[in-house]
XYZ file of N, CA and C in Angstrom:
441
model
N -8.856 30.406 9.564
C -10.082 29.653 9.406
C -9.738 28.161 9.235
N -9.952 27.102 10.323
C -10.143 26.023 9.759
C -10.444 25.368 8.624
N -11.018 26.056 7.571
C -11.109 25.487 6.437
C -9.821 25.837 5.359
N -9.167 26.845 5.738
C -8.375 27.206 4.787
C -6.956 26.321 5.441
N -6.921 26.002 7.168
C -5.790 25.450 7.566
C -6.299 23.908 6.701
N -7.330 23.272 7.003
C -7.690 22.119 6.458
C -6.891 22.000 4.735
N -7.551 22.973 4.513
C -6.906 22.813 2.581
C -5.380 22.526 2.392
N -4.439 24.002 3.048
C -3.505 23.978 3.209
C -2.830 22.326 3.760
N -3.307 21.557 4.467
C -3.482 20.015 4.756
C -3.439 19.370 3.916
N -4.457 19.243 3.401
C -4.986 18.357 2.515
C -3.903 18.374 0.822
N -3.529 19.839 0.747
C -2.583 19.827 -0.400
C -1.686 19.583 -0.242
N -0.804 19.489 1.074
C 0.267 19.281 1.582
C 0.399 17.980 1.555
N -1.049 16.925 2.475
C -0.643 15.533 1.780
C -0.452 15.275 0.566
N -1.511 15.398 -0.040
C -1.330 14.964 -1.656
C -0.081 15.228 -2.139
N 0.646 15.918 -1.894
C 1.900 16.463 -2.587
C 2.822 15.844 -1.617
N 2.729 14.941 -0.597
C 3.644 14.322 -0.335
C 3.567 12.977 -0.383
N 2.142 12.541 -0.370
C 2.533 11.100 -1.247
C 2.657 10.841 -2.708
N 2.836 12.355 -3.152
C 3.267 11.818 -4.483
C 5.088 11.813 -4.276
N 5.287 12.483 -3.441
C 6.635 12.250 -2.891
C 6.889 10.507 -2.458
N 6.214 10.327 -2.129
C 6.604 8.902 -1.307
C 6.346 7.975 -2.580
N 5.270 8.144 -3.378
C 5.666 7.140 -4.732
C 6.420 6.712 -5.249
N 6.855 8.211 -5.486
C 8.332 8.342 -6.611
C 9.163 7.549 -5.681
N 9.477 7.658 -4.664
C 10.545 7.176 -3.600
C 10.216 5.806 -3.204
N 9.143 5.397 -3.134
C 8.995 4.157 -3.107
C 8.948 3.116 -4.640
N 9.041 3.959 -5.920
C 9.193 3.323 -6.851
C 11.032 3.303 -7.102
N 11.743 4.125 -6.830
C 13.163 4.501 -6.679
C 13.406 3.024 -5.821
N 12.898 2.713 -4.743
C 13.446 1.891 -3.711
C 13.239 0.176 -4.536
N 11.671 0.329 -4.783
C 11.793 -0.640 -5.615
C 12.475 -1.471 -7.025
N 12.867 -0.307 -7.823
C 12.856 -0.333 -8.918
C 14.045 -1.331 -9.052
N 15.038 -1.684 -8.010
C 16.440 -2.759 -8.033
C 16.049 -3.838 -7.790
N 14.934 -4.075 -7.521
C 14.191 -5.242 -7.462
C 13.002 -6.007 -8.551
N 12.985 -4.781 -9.784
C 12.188 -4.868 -11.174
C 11.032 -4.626 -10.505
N 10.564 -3.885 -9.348
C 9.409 -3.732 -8.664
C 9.134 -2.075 -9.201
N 7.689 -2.035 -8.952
C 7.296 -0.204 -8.534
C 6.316 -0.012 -7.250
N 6.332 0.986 -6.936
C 5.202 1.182 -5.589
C 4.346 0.319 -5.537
N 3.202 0.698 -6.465
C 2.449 -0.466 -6.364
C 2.286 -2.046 -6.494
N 3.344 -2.838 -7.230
C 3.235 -3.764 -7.408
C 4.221 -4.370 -5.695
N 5.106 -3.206 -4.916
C 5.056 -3.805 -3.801
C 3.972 -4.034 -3.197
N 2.833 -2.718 -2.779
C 2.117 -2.820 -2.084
C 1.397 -4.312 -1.906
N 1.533 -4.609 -3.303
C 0.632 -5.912 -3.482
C 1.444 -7.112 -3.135
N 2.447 -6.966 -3.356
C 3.521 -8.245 -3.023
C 3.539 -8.015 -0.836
N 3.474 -7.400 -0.327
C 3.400 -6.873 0.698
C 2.194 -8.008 1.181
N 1.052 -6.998 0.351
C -0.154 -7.790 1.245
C -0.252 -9.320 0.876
N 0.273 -9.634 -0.100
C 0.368 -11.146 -0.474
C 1.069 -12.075 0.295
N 1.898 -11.192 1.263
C 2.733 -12.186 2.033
C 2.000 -12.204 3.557
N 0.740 -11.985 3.411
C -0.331 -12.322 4.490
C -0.837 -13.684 4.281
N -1.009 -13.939 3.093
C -1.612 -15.101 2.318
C -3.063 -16.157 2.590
N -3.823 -14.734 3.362
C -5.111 -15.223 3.485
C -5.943 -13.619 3.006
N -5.225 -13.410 2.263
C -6.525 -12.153 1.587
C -6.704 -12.615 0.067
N -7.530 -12.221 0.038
C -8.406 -11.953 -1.916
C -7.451 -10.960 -2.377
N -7.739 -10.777 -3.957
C -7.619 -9.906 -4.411
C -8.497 -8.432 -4.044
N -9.917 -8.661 -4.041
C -10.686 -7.425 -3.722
C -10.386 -6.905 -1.990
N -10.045 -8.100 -0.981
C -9.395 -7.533 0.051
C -8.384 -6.633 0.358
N -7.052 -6.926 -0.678
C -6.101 -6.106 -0.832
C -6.107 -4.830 -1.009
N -7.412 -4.614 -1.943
C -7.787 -3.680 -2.669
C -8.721 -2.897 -1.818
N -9.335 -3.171 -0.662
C -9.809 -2.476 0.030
C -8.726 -2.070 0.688
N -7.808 -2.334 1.261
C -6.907 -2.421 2.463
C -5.915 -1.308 1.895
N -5.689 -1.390 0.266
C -4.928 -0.583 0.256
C -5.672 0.560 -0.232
N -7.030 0.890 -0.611
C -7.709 1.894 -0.717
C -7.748 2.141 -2.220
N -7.280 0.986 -2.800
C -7.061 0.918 -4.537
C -8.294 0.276 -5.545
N -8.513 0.042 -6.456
C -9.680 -0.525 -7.147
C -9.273 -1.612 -7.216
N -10.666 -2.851 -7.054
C -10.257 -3.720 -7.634
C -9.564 -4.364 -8.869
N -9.842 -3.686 -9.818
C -9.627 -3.939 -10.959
C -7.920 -4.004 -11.179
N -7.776 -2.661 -10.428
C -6.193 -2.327 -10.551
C -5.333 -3.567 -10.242
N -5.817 -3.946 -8.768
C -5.301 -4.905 -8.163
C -5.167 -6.039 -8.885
N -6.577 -6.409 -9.639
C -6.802 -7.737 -10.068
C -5.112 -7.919 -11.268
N -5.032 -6.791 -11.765
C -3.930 -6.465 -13.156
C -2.721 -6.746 -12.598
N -2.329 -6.180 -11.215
C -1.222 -5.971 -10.876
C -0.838 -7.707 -10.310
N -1.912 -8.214 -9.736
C -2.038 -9.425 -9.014
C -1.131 -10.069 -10.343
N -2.165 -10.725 -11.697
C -1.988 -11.287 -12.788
C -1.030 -11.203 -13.530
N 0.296 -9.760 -13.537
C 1.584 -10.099 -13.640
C 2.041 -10.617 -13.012
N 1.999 -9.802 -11.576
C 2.819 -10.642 -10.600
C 2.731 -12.255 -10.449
N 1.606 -12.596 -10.597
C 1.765 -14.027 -10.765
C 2.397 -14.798 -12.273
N 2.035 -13.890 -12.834
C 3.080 -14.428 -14.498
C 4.209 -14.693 -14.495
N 4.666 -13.932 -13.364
C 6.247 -13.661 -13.190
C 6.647 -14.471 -12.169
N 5.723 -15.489 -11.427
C 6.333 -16.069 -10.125
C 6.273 -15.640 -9.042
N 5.890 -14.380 -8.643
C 5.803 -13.608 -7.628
C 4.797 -13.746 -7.214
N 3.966 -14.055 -7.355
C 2.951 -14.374 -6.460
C 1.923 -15.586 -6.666
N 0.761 -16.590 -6.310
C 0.812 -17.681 -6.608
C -0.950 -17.424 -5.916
N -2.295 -18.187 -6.228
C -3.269 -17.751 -6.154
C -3.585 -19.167 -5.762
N -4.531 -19.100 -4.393
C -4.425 -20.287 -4.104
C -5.947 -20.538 -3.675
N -6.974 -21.343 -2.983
C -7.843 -21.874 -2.937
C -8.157 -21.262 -2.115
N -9.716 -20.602 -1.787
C -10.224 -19.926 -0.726
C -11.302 -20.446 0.133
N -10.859 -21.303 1.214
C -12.304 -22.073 2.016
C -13.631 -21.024 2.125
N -13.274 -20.099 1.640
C -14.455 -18.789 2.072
C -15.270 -18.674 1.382
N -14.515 -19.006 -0.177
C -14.983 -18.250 -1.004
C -14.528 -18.990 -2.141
N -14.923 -19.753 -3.237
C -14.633 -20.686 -4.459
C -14.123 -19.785 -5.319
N -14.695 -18.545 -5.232
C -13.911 -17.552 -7.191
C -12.855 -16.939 -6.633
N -13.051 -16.603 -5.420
C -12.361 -15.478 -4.717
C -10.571 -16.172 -4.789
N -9.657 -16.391 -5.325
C -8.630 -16.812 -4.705
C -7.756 -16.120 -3.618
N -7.030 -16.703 -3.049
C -6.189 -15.963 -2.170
C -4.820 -15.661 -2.685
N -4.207 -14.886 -2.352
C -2.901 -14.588 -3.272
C -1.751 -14.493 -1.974
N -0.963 -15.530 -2.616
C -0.028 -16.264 -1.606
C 1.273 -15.272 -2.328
N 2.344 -15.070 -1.518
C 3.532 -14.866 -2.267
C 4.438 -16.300 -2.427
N 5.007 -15.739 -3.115
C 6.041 -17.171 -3.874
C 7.266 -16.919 -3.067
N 8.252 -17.766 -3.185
C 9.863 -17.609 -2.273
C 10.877 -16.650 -3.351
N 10.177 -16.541 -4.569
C 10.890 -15.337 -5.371
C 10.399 -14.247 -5.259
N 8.866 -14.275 -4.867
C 8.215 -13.131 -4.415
C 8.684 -12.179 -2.987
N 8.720 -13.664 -2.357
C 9.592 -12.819 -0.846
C 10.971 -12.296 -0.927
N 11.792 -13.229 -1.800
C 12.940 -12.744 -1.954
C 13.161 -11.372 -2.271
N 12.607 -11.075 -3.338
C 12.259 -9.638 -4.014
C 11.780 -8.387 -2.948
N 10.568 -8.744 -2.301
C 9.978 -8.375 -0.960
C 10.813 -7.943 -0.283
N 12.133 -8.834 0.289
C 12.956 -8.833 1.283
C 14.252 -7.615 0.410
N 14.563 -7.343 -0.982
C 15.217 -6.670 -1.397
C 14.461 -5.348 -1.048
N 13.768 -4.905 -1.523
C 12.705 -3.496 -1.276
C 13.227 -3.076 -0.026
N 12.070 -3.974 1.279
C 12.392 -3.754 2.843
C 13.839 -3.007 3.197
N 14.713 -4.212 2.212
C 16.258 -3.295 3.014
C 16.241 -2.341 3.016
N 16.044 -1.643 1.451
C 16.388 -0.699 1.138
C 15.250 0.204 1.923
N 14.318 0.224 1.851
C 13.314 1.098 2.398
C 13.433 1.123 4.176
N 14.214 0.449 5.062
C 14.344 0.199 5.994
C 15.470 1.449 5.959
N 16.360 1.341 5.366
C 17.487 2.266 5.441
C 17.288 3.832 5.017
N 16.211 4.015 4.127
C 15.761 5.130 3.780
C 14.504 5.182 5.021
N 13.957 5.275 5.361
C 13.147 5.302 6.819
C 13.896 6.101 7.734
N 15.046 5.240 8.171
C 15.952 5.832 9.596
C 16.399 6.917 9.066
N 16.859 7.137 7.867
C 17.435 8.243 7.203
C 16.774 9.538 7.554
N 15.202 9.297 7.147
C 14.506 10.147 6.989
C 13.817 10.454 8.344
N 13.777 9.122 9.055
C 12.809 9.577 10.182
C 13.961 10.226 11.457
N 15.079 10.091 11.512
C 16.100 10.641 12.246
C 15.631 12.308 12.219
N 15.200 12.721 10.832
C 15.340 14.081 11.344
C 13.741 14.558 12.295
N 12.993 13.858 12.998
C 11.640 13.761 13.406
C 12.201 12.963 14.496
N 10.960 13.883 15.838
C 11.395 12.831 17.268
C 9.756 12.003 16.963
N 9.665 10.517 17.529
C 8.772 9.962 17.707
C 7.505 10.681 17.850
N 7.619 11.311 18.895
C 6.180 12.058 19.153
C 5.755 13.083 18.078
N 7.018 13.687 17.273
C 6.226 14.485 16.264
C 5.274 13.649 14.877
N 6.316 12.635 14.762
C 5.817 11.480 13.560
C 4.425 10.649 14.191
N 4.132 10.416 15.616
C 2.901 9.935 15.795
C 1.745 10.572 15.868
N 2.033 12.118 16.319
C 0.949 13.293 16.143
C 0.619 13.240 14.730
N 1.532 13.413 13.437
C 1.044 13.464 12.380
C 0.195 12.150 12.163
N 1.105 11.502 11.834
C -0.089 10.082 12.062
C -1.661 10.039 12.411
N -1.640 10.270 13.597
C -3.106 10.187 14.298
C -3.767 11.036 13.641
N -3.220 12.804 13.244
C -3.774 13.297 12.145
C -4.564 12.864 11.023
N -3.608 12.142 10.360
C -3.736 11.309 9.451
C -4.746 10.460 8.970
N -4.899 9.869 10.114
C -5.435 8.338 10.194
C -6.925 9.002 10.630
N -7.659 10.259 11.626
C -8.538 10.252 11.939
C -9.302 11.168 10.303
N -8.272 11.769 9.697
C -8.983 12.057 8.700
C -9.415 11.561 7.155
N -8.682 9.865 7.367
C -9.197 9.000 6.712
C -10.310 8.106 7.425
N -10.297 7.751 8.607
C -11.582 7.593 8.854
C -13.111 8.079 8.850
N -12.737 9.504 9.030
C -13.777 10.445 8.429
C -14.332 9.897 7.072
N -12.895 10.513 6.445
C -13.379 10.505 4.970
C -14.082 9.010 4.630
N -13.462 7.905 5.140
C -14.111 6.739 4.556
C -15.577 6.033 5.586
N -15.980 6.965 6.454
C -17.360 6.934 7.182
C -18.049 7.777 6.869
N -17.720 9.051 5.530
C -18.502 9.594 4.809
C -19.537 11.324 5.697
N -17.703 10.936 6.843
C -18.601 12.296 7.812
C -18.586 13.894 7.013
N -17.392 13.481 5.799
C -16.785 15.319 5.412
C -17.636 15.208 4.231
N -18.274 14.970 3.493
C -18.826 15.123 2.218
C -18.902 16.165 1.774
N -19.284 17.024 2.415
C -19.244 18.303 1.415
C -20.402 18.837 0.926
N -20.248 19.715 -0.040
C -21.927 19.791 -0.651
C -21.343 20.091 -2.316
């Protein structure tokens, strides 16, 4: 039954990005970073988003973001800058200690990638993907709701 393959899915992600946390806080952590405070150092090195942009983008609360933003900038890592768009809204720039840091993570996560994606041919890792991706669009166009 499609619904029971669906579940079987759906638990399978969840239980593997809690895999990828841990592993992305592992990757970070030589850099005084954790998952999330990359994610944010990541999107900061766009340096034309908001805080509440980020926070859409990465599917996180604002609030969270706003917290994670406000160390990171305590610390130099990131730097909040003037928004022609928008007067409250700042934009959150990364700093050259921010990238530096940034650029420590990447290695490492660059090298754990090939590691991991070696054992997967392209086409199997983009099928999942598209998987992926069409059942977050669902979910965030509000087609699966449920009852």
């Amino acid at each position: 039954m499609e619904g029971d393959a669906f579940s079987a899915f759906a638990i399978t992600a969840l239980r593997l990005a809690g895999h990828l946390t841990a592993a992305g806080d592992r990757l970070a952590k030589p850099a005084g970073q954790t998952s999330a405070r990359w994610q944010v150092l990541a999107a900061a090195r766009r340096g034309d988003l908001s805080v509440a942009q980020i926070a859409r983008a990465l599917g996180l609360a604002r609030q969270g973001v706003q917290r994670l933003a406000d160390v990171l900038e305590s610390e130099g890592l990131i730097a909040y800058a003037d928004n022609p768009q928008h007067q409250r809204a700042k934009l959150v720039r990364l700093t050259t200690e921010g990238a530096a840091r940034l650029g420590v993570i990447e290695a490492a996560q660059a090298g754990w990638a090939d590691g991991l994606g070696a054992a997967f041919t392209s086409a199997e890792l983009d099928a999942a993907r598209a998987v992926m991706a069409r059942v977050m669009e669902m979910l965030e166009g509000g087609e699966a709701t449920g009852g």
